[in-house]
mmCIF file of C-alpha atoms in Angstrom:
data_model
loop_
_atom_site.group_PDB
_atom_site.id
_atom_site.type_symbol
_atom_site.label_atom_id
_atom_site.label_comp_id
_atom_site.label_asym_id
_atom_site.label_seq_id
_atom_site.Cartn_x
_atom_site.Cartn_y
_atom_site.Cartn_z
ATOM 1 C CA UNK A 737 -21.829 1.536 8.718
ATOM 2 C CA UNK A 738 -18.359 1.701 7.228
ATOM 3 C CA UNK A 739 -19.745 -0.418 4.595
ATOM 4 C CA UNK A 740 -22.260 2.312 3.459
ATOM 5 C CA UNK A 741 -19.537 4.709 4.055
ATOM 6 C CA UNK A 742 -17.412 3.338 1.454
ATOM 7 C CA UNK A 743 -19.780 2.399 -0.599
ATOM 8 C CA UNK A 744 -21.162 6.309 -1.175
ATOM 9 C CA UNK A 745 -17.858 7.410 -1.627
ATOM 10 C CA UNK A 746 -16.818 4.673 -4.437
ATOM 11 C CA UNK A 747 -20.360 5.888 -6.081
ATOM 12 C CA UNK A 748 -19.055 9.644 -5.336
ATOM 13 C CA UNK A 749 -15.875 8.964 -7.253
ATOM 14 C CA UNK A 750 -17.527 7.165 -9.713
ATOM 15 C CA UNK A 751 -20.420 10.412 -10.730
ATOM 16 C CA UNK A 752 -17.027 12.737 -10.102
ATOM 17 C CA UNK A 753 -15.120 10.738 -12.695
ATOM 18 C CA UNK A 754 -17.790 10.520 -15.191
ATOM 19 C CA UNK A 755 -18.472 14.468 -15.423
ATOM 20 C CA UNK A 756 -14.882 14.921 -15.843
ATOM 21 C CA UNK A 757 -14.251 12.218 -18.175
ATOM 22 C CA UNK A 758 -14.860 14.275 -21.144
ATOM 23 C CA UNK A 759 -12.974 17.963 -19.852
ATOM 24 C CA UNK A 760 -9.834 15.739 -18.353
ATOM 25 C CA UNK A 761 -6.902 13.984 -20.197
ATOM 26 C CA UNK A 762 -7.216 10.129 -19.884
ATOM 27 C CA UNK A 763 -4.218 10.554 -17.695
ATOM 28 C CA UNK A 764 -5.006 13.289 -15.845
ATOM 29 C CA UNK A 765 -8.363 11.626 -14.675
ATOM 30 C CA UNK A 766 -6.876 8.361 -14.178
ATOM 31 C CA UNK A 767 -4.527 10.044 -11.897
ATOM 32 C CA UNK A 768 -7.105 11.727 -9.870
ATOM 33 C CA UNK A 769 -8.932 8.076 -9.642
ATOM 34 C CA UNK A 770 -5.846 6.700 -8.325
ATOM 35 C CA UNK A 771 -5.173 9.223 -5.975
ATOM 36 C CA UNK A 772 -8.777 8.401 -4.529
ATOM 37 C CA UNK A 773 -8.647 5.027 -4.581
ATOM 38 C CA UNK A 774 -5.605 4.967 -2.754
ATOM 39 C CA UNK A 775 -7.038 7.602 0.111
ATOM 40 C CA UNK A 776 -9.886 5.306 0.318
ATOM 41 C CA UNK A 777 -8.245 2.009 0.464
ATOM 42 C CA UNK A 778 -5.649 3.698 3.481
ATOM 43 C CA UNK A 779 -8.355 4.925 5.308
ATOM 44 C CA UNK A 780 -10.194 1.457 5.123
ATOM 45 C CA UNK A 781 -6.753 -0.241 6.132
ATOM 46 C CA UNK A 782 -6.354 2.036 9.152
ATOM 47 C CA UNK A 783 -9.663 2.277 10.208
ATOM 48 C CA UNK A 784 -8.372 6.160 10.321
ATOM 49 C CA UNK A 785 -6.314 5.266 13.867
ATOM 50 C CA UNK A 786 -4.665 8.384 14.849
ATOM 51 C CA UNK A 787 -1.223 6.230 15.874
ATOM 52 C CA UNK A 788 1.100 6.341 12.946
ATOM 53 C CA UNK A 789 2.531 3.052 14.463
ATOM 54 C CA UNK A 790 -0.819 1.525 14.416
ATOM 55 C CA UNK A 791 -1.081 2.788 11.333
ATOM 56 C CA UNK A 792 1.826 1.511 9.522
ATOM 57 C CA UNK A 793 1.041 -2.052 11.282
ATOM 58 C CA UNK A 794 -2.256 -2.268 10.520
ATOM 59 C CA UNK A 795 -1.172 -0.803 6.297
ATOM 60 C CA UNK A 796 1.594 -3.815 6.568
ATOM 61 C CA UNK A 797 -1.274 -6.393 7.895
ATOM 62 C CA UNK A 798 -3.963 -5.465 4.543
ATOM 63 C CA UNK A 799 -0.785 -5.522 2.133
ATOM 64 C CA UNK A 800 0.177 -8.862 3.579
ATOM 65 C CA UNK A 801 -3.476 -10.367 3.880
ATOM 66 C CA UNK A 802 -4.227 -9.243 0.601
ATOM 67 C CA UNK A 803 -2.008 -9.943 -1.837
ATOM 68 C CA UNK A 804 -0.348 -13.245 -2.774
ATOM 69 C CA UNK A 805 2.784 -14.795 -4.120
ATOM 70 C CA UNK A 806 2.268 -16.092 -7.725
ATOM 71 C CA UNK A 807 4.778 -19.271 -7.288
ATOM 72 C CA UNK A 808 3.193 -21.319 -9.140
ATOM 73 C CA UNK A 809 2.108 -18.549 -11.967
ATOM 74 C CA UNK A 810 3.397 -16.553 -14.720
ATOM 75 C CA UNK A 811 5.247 -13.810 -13.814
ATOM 76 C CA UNK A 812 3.500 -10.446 -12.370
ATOM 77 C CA UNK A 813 3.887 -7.599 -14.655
ATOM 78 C CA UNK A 814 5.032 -4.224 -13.255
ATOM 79 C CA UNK A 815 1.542 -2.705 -13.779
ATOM 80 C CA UNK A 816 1.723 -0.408 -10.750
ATOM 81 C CA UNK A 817 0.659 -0.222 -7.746
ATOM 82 C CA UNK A 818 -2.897 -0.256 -7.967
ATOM 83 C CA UNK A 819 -2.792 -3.034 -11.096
ATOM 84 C CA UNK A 820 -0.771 -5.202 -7.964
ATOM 85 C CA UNK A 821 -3.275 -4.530 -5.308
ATOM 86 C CA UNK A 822 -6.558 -5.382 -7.891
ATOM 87 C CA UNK A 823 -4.555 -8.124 -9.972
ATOM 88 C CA UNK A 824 -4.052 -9.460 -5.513
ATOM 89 C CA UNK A 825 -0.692 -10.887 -6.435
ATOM 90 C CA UNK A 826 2.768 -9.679 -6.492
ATOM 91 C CA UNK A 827 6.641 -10.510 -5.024
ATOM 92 C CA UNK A 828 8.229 -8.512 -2.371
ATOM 93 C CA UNK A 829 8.925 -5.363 -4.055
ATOM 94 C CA UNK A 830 5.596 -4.943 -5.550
ATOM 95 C CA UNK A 831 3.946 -5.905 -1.731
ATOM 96 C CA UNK A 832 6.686 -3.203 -0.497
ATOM 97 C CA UNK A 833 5.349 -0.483 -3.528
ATOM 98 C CA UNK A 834 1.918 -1.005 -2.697
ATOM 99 C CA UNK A 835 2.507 -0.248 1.027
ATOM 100 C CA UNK A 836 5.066 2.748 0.436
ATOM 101 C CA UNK A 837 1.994 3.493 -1.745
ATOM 102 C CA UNK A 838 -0.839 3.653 0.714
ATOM 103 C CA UNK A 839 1.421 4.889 3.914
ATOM 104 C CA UNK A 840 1.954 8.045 1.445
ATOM 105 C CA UNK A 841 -1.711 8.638 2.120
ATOM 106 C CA UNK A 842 -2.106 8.575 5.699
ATOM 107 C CA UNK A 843 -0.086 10.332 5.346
ATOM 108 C CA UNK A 844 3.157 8.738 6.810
ATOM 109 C CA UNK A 845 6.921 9.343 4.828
ATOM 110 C CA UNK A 846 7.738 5.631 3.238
ATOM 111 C CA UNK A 847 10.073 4.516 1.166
ATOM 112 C CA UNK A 848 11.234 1.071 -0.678
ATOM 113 C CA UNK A 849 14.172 -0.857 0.163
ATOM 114 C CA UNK A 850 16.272 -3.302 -2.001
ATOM 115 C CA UNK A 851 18.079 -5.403 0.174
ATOM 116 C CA UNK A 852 21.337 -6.212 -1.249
ATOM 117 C CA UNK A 853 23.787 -9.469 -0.971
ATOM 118 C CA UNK A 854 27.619 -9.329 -1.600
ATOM 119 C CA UNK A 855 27.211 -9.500 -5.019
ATOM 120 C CA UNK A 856 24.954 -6.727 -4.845
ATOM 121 C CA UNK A 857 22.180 -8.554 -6.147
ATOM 122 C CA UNK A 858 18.567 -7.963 -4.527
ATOM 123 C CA UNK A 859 17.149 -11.293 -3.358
ATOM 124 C CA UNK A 860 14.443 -9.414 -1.316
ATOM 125 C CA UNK A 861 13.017 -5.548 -0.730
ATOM 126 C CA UNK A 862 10.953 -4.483 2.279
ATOM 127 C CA UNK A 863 9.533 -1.358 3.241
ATOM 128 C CA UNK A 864 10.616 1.214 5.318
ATOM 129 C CA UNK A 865 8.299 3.765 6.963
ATOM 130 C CA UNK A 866 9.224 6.994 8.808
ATOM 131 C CA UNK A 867 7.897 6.145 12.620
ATOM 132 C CA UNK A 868 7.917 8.701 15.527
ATOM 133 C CA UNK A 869 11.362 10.154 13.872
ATOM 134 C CA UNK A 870 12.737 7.373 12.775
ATOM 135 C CA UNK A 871 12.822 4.918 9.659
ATOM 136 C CA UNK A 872 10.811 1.518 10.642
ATOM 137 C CA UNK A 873 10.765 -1.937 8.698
ATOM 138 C CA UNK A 874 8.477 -3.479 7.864
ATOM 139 C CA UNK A 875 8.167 -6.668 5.532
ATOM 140 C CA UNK A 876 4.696 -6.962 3.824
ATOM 141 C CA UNK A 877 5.667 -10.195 2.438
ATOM 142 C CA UNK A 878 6.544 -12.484 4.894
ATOM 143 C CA UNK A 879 4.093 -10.004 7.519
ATOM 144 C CA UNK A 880 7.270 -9.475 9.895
ATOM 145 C CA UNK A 881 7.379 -6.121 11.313
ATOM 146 C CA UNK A 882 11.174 -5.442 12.998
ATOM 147 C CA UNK A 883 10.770 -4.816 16.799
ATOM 148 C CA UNK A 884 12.886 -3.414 19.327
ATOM 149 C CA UNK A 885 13.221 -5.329 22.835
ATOM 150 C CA UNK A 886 10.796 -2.511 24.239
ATOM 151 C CA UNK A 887 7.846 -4.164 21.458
ATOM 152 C CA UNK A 888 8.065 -0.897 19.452
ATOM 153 C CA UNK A 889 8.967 -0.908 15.515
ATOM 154 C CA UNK A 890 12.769 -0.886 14.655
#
C-alpha cells in the first residue's frame, strides 16, 4: 500500500513539474522538486511516526543504510544533498547534510556539527537534532546514536 502511495505521488510531482516547467525558472522548479522529494523521502524514512525521537532514529537509520563510504573511489563532489542521497555515497559531513536535510522536513530543528581536534582541524562531523528541548547526536556514519543511561538520545 505504501508502495502505491509513493508511487502516485512521484507520478503527481512528476505531471506538477511538467506543467510548470515552461512558466517556472529552472531554479525555481528545481527547488520546488527538491523540496518534494525531500518531504517524500522523510515521510518514507519515518513511516510518518508521531515521536520526534523515533523520528530522528529511524531518519539516522535510512541515512546510514543508504548511503556508503567511497574508500576505495574518487572523491564525492559537494553536489548537495539530494546529488549525495541519489549518487548513495558520501563521508560524514555529507551523511550529516543529508540528515539535517530530511529532519528539516518532519519537521524537527537540525543542524551540522564539525567536530574539531586541537589543531582545530575537523576529522569528523555528526548531526545534531533538536529532541524534546534539547540538542541530540546523532552519527549517520558510523549509525551511533548518543544515549543517556536512561536509553534516551543525548
Amino acid at each position: 500500500m505504501r508502495r502505491r502511495q509513493l508511487v502516485v505521488m512521484v507520478m503527481i510531482a512528476c505531471v506538477i513539474t511538467a506543467l510548470w516547467t515552461s512558466r517556472l525558472p529552472q531554479q525555481a522548479v528545481y527547488a520546488w522538486y527538491r523540496a518534494v522529494a525531500f518531504q517524500m523521502i522523510a515521510d518514507h524514512a519515518t513511516r510518518q511516526t508521531p515521536d520526534p525521537e523515533e523520528a530522528a532514529l529511524r531518519l539516522m537509520a535510512f541515512v546510514h543504510d543508504r548511503l556508503f563510504v567511497p574508500w576505495e573511489e574518487k572523491p564525492v563532489a559537494d553536489v548537495g544533498p539530494l546529488g549525495i542521497l541519489v549518487a548513495g555515497r558520501g563521508w560524514c559531513d555529507q551523511q550529516a547534510n543529508v540528515l539535517a536535510q530530511l529532519a528539516r522536513r518532519v519537521p524537527l530543528d537540525a543542524r551540522l556539527v564539525f567536530l574539531r581536534d586541537a589543531e582545530g582541524r575537523s576529522p569528523h562531523s555528526v548531526a545534531e537534532i533538536y529532541v524534546k528541548g534539547a540538542w541530540r547526536v546523532v552519527d549517520p556514519f558510523f549509525g551511533v546514536a548518543v544515549r543517556t543511561e536512561r536509553g534516551e538520545l543525548a
